[in-house]
Coordinates of C-alpha atoms and ligand atoms in Angstrom, one line a residue:
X278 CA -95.8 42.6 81.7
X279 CA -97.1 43.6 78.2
X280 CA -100.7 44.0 78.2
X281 CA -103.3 42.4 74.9
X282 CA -104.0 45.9 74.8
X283 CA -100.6 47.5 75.0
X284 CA -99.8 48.8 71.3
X285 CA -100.5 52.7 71.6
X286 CA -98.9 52.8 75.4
X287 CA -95.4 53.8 75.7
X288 CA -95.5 53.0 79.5
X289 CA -96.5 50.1 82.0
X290 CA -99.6 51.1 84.2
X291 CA -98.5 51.5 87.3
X292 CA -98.6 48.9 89.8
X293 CA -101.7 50.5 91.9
X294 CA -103.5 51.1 88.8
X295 CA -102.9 47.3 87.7
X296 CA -104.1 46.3 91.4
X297 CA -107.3 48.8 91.1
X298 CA -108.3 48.6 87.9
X299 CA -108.3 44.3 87.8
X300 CA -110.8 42.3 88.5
X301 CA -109.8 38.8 88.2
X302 CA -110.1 38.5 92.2
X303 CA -113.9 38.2 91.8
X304 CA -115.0 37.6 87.9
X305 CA -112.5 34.4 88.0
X306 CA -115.4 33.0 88.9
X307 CA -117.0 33.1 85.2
X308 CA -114.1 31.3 83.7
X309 CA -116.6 28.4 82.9
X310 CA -119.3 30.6 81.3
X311 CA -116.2 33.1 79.6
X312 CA -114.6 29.9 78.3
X313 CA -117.7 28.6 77.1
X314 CA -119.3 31.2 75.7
X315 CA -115.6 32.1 73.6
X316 CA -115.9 28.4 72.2
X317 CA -119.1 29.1 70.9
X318 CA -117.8 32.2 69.3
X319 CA -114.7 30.3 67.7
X320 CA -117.2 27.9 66.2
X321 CA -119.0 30.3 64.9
X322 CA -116.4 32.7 63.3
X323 CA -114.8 28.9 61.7
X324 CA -118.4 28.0 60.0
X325 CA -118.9 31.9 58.5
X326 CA -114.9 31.6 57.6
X327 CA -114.0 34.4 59.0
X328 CA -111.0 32.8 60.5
X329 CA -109.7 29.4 59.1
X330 CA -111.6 26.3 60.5
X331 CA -108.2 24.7 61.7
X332 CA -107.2 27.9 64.0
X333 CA -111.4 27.3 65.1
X334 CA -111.0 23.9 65.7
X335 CA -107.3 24.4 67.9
X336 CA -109.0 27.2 69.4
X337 CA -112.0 25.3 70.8
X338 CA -109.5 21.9 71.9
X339 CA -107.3 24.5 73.9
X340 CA -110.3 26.1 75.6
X341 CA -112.0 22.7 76.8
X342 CA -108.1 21.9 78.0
X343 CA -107.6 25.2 79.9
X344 CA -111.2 24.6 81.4
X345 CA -109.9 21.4 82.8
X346 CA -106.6 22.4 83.8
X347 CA -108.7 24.9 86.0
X348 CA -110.3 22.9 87.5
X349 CA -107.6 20.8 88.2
X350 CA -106.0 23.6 90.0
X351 CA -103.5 24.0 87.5
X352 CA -103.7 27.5 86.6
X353 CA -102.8 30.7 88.6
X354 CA -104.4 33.6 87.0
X355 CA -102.7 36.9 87.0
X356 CA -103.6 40.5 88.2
X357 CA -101.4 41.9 85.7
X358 CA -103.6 40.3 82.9
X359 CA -107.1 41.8 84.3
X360 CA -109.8 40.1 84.3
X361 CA -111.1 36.4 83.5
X362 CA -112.0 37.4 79.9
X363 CA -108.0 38.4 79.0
X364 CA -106.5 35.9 81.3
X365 CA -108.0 32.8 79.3
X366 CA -107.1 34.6 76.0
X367 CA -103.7 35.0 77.3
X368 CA -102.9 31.7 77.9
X369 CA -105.0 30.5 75.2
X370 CA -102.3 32.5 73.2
X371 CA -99.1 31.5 75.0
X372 CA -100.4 28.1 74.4
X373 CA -101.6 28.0 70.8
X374 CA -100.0 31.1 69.3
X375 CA -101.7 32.6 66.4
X376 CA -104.3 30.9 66.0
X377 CA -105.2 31.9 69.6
X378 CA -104.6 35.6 68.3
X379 CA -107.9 35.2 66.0
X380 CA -110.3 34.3 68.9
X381 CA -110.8 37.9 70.1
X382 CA -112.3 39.0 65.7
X383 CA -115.5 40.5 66.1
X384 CA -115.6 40.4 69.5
X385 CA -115.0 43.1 72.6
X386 CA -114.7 42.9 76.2
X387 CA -117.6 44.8 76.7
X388 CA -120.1 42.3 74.7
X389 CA -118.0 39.1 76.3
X390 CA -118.3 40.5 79.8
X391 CA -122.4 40.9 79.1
X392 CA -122.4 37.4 77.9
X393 CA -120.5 35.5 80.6
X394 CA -122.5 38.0 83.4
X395 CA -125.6 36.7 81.8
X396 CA -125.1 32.9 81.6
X397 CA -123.4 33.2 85.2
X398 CA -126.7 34.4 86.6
X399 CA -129.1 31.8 84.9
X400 CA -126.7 29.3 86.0
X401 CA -127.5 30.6 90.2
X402 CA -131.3 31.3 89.1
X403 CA -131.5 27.6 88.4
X404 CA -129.8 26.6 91.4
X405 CA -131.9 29.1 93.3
X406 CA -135.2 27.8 92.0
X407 CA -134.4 24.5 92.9
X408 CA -133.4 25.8 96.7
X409 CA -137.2 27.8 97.2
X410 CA -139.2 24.2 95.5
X411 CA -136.8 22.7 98.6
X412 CA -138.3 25.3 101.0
X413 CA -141.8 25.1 99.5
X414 CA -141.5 20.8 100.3
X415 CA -140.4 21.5 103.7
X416 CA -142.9 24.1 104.6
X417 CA -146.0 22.3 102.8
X418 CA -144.8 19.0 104.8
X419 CA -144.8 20.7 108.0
X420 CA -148.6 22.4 106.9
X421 CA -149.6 18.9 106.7
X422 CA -149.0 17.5 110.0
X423 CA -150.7 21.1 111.3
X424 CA -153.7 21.3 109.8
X425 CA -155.5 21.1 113.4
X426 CA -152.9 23.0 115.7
X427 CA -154.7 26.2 116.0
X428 CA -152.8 29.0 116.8
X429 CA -153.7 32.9 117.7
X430 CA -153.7 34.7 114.3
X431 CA -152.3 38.5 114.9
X432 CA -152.8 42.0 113.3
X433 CA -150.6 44.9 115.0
X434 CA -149.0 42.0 116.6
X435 CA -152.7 42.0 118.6
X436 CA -154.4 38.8 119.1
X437 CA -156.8 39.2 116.4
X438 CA -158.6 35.6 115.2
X439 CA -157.5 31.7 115.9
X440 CA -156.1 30.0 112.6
X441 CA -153.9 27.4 112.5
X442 CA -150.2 26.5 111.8
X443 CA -150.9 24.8 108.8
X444 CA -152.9 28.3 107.4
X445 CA -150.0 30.3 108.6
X446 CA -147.5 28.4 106.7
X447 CA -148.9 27.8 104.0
X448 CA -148.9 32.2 103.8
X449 CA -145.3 31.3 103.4
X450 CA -146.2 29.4 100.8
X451 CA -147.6 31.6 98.4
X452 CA -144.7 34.3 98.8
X453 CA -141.9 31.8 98.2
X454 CA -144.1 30.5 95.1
X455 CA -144.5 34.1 93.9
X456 CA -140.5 34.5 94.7
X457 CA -140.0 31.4 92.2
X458 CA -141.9 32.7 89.5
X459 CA -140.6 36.2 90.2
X460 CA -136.9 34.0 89.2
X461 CA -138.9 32.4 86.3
X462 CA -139.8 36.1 85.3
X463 CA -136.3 37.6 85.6
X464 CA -134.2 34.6 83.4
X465 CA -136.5 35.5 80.5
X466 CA -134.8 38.9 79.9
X467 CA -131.5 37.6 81.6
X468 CA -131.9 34.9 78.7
X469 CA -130.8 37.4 75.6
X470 CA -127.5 36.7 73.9
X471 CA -125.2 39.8 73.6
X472 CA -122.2 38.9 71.8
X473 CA -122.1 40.6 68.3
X474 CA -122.9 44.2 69.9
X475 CA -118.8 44.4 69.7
X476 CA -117.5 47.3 72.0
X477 CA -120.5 49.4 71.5
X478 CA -121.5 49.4 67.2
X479 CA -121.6 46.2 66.4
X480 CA -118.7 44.6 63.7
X481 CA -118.4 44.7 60.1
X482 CA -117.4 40.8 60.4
X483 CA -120.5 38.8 59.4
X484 CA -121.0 37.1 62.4
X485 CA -124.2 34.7 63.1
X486 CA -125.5 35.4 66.5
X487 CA -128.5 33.1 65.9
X488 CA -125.9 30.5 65.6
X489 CA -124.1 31.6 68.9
X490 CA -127.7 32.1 70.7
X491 CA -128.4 28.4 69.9
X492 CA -125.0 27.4 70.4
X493 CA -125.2 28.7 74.2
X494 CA -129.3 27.6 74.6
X495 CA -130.2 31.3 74.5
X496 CA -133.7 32.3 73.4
X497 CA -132.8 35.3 71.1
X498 CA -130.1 37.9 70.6
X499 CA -130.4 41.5 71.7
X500 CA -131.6 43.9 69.2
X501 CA -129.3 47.3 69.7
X502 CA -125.7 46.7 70.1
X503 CA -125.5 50.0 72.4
X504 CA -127.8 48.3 74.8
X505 CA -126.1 45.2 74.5
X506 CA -122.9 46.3 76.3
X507 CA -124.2 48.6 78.7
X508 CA -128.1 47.1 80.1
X509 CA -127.4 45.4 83.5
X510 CA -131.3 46.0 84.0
X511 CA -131.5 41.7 84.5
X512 CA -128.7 42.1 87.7
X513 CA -130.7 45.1 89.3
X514 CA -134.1 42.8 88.8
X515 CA -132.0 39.5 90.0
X516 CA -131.0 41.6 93.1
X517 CA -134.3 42.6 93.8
X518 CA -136.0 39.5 93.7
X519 CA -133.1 38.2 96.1
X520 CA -134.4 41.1 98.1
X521 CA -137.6 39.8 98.2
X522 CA -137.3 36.9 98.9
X523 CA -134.6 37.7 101.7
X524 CA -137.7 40.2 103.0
X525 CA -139.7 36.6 103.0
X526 CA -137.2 34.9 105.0
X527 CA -136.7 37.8 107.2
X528 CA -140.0 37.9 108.0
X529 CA -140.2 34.3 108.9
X530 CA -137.3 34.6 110.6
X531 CA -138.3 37.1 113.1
X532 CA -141.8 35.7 113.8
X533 CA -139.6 32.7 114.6
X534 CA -137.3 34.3 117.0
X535 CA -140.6 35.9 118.8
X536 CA -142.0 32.6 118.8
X537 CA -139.2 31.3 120.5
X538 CA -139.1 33.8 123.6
X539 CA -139.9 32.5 126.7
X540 CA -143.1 35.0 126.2
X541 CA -144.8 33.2 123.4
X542 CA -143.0 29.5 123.4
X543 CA -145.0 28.5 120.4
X544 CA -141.9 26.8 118.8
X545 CA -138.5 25.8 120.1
X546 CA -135.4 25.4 117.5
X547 CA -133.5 21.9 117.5
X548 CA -130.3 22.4 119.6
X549 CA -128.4 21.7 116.9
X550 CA -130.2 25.5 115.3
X551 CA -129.5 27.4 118.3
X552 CA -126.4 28.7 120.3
X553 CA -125.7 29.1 123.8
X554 CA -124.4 32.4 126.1
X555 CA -121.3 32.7 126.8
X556 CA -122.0 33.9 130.5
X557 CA -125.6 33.0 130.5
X558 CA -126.0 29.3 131.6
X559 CA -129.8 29.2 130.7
X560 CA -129.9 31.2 127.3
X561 CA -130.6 29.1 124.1
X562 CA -130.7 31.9 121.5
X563 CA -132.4 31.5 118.1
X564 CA -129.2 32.9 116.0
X565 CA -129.9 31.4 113.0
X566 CA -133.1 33.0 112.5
X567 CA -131.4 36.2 113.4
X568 CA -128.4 35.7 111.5
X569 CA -130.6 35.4 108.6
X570 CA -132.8 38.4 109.4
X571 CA -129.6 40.7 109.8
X572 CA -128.2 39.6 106.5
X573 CA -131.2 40.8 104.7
X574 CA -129.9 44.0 105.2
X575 CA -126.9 43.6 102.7
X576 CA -128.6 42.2 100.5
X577 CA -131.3 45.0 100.5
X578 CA -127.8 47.0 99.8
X579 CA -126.8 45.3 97.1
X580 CA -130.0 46.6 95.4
X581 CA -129.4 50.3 96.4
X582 CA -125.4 49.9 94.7
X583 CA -126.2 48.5 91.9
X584 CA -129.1 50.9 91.3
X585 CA -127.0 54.0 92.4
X586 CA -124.0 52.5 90.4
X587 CA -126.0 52.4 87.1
X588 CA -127.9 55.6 87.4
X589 CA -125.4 57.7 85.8
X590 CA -124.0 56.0 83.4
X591 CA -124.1 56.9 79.5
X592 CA -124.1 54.8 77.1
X593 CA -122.5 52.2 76.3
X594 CA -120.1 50.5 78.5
X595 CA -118.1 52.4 80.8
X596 CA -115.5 50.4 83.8
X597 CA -118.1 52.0 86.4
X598 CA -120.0 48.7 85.2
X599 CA -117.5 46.5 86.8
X600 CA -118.7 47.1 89.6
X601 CA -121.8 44.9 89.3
X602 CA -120.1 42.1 90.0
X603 CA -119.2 42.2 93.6
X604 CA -122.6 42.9 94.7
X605 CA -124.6 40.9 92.7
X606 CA -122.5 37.8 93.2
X607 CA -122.4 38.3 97.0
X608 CA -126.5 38.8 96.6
X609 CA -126.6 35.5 95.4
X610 CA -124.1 33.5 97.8
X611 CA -126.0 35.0 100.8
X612 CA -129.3 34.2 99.6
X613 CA -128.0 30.3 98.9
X614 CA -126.3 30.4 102.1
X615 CA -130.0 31.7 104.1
X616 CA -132.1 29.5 102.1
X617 CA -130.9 25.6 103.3
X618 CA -130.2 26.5 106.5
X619 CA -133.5 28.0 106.9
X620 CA -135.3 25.1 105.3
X621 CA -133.3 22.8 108.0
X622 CA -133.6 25.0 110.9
X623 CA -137.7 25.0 109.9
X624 CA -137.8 21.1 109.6
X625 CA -136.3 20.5 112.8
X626 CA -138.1 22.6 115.1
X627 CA -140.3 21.6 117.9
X628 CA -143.8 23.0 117.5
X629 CA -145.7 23.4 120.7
X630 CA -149.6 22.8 120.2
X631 CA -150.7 23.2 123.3
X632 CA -149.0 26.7 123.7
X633 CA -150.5 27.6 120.6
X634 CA -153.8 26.7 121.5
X635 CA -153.6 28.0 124.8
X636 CA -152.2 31.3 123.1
X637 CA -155.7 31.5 120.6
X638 CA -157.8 31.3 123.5
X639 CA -156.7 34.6 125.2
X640 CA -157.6 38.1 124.2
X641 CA -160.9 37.7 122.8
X642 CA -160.0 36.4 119.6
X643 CA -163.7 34.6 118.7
X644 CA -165.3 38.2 119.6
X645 CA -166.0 38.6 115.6
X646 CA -167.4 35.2 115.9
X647 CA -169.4 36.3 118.3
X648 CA -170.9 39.2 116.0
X649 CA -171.2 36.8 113.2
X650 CA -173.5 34.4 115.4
X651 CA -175.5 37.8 116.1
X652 CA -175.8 38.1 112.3
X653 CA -176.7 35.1 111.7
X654 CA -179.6 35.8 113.7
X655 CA -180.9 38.7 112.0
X656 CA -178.9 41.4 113.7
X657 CA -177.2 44.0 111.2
X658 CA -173.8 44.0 111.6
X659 CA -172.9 47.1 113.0
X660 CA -175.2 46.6 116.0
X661 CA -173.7 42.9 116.8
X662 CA -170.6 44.8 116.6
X663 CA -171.4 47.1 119.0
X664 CA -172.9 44.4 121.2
X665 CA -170.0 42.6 121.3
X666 CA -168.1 45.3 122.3
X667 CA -170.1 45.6 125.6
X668 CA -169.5 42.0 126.5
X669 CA -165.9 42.2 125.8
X670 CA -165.9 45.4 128.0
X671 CA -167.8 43.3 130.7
X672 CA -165.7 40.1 130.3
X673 CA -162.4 41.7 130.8
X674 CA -163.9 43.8 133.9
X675 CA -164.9 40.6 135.0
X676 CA -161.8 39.1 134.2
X677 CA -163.5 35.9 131.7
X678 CA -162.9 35.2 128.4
X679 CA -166.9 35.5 126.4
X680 CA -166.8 31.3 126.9
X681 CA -167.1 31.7 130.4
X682 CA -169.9 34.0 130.3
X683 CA -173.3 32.3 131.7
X684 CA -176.4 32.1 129.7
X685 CA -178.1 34.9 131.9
X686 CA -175.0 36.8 131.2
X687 CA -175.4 36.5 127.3
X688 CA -178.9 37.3 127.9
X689 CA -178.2 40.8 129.2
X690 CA -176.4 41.7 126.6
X691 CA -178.9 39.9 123.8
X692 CA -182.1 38.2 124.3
X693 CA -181.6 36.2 120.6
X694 CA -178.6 34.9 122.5
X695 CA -179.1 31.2 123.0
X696 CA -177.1 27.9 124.2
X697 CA -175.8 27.5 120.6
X698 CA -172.9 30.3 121.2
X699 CA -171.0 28.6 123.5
X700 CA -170.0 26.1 120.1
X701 CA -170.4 29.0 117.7
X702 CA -167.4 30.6 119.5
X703 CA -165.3 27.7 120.3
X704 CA -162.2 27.7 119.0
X705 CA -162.7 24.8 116.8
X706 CA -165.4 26.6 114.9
X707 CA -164.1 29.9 114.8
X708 CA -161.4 28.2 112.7
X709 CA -163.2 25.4 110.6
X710 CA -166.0 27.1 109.9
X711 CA -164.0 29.9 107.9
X712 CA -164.5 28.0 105.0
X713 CA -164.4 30.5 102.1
X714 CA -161.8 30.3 99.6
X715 CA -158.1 31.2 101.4
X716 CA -159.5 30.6 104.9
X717 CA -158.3 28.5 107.7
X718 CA -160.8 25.9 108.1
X719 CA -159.3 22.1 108.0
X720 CA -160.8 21.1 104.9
X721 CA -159.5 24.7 103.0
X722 CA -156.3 24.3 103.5
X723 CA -156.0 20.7 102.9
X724 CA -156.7 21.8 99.9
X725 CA -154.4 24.4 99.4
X726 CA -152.0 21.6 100.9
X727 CA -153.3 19.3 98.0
X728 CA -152.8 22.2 95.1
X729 CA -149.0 23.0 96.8
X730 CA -148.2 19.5 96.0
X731 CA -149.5 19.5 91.9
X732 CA -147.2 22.2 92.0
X733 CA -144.4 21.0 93.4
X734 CA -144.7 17.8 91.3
X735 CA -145.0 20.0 88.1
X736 CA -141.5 21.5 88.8
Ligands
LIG68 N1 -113.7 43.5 83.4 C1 -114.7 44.3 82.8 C2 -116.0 44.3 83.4 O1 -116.2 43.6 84.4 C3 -114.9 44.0 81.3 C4 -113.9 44.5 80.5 C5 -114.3 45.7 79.7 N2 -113.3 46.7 79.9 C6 -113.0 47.6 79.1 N3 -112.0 48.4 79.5 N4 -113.6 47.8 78.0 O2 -116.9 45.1 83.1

C-alpha cells in the first residue's frame, strides 16, 4: 500500500518491517487526543491563512466525523498505515481529498506524537487523582470509626509502642496525599504544548502556538523546538510517581496480608476479597492484596525502561522514542486497575479490636512509658531507661507483663515508684496521652481526621 511518506522510495517495506516498525496496535489509543489536537491545528493554520479557511473548516467537520465513526466501531485502522497519527490523516484524505492533504503544513510526526502523548497522560492524571481522593475518603472513614481501637505499633516488625488504627491509617493518609500532589506536580510540566517544534527546527510557516496552547487548555508552549520533540522527562516522572504510589499500596498491601495470618488476625478480608485453595479446604488467602503487591514490581519496571530507553538518545526525536508508549500506558492501567479494588477490598474488611488490643498489650510495649513516668519524677532519662531495662529483664524471667508487677515489686526496682504507674502505663494512656502534634492520642488524630476532611472537601 503506498505510504504518506512514499515519494523518494522505489520499493514497499517489507512486510516484517511494516509489522515492526507500526505502532497502531497500542497508540490507537490517542485517536481522541491526535484527532483533537489536529483540529486545533487546522483552526489555527485557517485563521493565520496559511491554508484556505474552507479546506480548515472541511478539515475540522471530517475530523469530529471520523472521531465519531470511531467510536461507533466503524473504522478498522491499518498496520500498513503506522501509527494513529497517519491513520486519521489517511482517511481524513481518502475522505476529503485535498483539502485533507493541507492538514499535515507546519506540522511533523515527531511534534504531533509529543502533543497527543501529553494530553493522553493529563487525561489519566486526572482520572488518577480522582481515584487516590477515593482512597483518601475510604481510608479517613475507616480512621474515624477507629480512633479508640488500639493496636501494637511496630519498628523492625518488633512490638515497639500501642497506637491505634485510626493513627495507623491515617499514615496512609499523608503518603497517598503526598502521591496526589506529587500528580498535581507532574501535570504542570506534562501541561506544555509542543506542536510548532515541526520535526526538530521549528517551520517557516507562521504558525500561532499561543493560539493552539489555548485552543487545547494548555498553560504555555515549549520554548526549544529540539526539546520539544524529543523530552519525555513528564512520562519518566508520571512513571515514577505511579511507582510510588504502587510502593504505597504495596506496602499496605503486605501489612494487610500479615495482618491477616492466622499469627496476627488483626483484620480479616470480606469473602468476596479473598480466594480459596484449590486442595486446601480451610485456606482463605488474601490475593488481592498480594496480587497488588506483585504488580508493583512491573510497574517499578516500567520506570527502569523508560529511563534506560531514553538514556542514549541524541537529540531530537529518534523511533527508539516509540517505545514509551507501551510502558507508560500499562503503568497507568495497572495502577487504575490496583487502586479501586484496593479502596474496596479496604472498606469491606473486618477489623478485629479485640485482637488488636490484645496484640498492644504483649511485648512490653508501655516500657518507654514506663521511663517517661520515671522522668516525670525527676529521674534523668538515661537512668529510667536503664531502670526499666531491669524490670523488663525481671518481668519476662518472671513471665509478667510490667502491669502485673506488685507495688513491692516496683519498689525494688525504684523507691519514687508509686500506685500512679499502674494508670501511667495502661494502655489507654500510653496512647492518649501522646498528645504532641502527629501523635496517636484520641483527640490528635481527630484532628488530623477533621484537617483530612477540609481537604478532601477542597478537591
Ligand atoms: N509513532 C511514532 C512514535 O510513537 C511517531 C512518529 C514519528 N516517526 C517518525 N518516523 N518520525 O514516536
Amino acid at each position: 500500500m503506498a505510504k504518506l511518506w512514499g515519494g523518494r522510495f522505489q520499493k514497499n517495506t517489507d512486510k516484517k518491517v511494516d509489522d515492526f516498525n507500526s505502532s497502531i496496535r497500542f497508540d490507537k489509543r490517542m485517536y481522541k487526543q491526535d484527532i483533537k489536537g489536529s483540529i486545533a491545528h487546522a483552526a489555527m493554520l485557517g485563521r493565520q491563512n496559511i491554508i484556505p479557511k474552507e479546506d480548515s473548516a472541511k478539515i475540522i467537520a471530517e475530523l469530529k466525523n471520523i472521531l465519531r465513526d470511531i467510536e461507533n466501531g466503524k473504522i478498522e485502522f491499518e498496520i500498513d498505515a503506522e501509527d494513529i497519527h497517519m491513520n486519521i490523516e489517511k482517511i481524513l484524505i481518502e475522505r476529503i481529498g485535498d483539502a485533507g492533504k493541507r492538514l499535515h503544513t507546519g506540522r511533523s510526526r515527531n511534534d504531533q506524537v509529543a502533543l497527543d502523548i501529553r494530553m493522553y497522560l493529563m487525561d489519566e492524571i486526572s482520572e488518577l487523582e480522582t481515584m487516590l481522593i477515593h482512597v483518601l475518603n475510604v481510608i479517613t472513614d475507616l480512621a474515624d470509626e477507629h480512633t479508640e481501637t488500639i493496636m501494637p505499633g511496630y519498628t523492625h516488625l518488633q512490638k515497639a509502642q500501642p497506637v491505634t488504627f485510626a493513627h495507623h491509617l491515617m499514615a496512609y493518609f499523608e503518603m497517598f496525599r503526598r502521591d496526589l500532589s506529587r500528580l498535581n506536580d507532574c501535570r504542570k510540566r506534562t501541561n506544555i504544548m509542543p506542536l510548532g517544534s515541526g520535526a526538530l527546527a521549528g517551520t517557516t510557516h507562521p504558525l500561532d502556538r499561543e493560539f493552539v496552547a489555548q485552543e487545547l487548555g494548555f498553560d504555555s508552549v515549549t520554548q526549544n523546538s529540539l526539546d520539544g520533540v524529543s523530552d519525555r522527562d513528564f512520562v519518566i516522572e508520571l512513571a515514577s510517581c505511579l511507582s510510588m504510589i504502587m510502593m504505597h499500596l504495596s506496602r499496605f498491601s503486605e501489612e494487610l496480608i500479615l495482618w491477616s495470618s492466622h499469627e496476627f488476625s488483626f483484620v480479616e478480608m470480606d469473602d468476596a476479597y479473598s480466594t480459596g485453595s484449590s486442595i486446601m479446604p480451610q485456606k482463605k488467602n488474601p490475593d488481592v492484596a498480594e496480587l497488588i503487591r506483585g504488580k508493583t514490581g512491573r510497574v517499578y519496571g516500567h520506570l527502569m525502561g523508560l529511563l534506560t530507553t531514553m538514556k542514549g538518545i541524541p537529540l531530537a526525536y529518534n523511533k527508539d522514542m516509540q517505545e514509551d508508549k507501551e510502558p507508560i500506558f500499562d503503568a497507568v492501567d495497572t495502577v487504575k486497575l490496583c487502586l479501586p479494588v484496593f479502596c474496596d477490598m479496604l472498606a469491606t474488611m473486618t477489623v478485629k479490636k479485640d485482637k488488636m488490643l490484645q496484640g498492644s498489650k504483649g511485648g512490653f510495649t508501655n516500657a518507654t512509658d514506663a521511663a517517661d513516668y520515671l522522668v516525670k519524677k525527676g529521674l534523668p532519662f538515661r537512668e529510667a531507661h536503664a531502670v526499666v531495662g531491669r524490670m523488663v529483664f525481671y518481668a519476662i524471667e518472671h513471665n509478667k507483663a510490667l502491669d502485673d508487677l506488685t507495688m513491692d515489686e516496683f519498689k525494688e526496682f525504684s523507691d519514687i515508684i508509686e500506685n500512679d504507674i499502674y494508670t501511667a502505663i495502661s494502655m489507654d494512656t500510653c496512647v492518649n496521652d501522646r498528645k504532641v502534634i502527629g501523635g496517636p492520642a484520641k483527640a490528635v488524630v481527630e484532628n488530623s481526621i477533621k484537617n483530612a476532611r477540609n481537604f478532601l472537601n477542597r478537591q
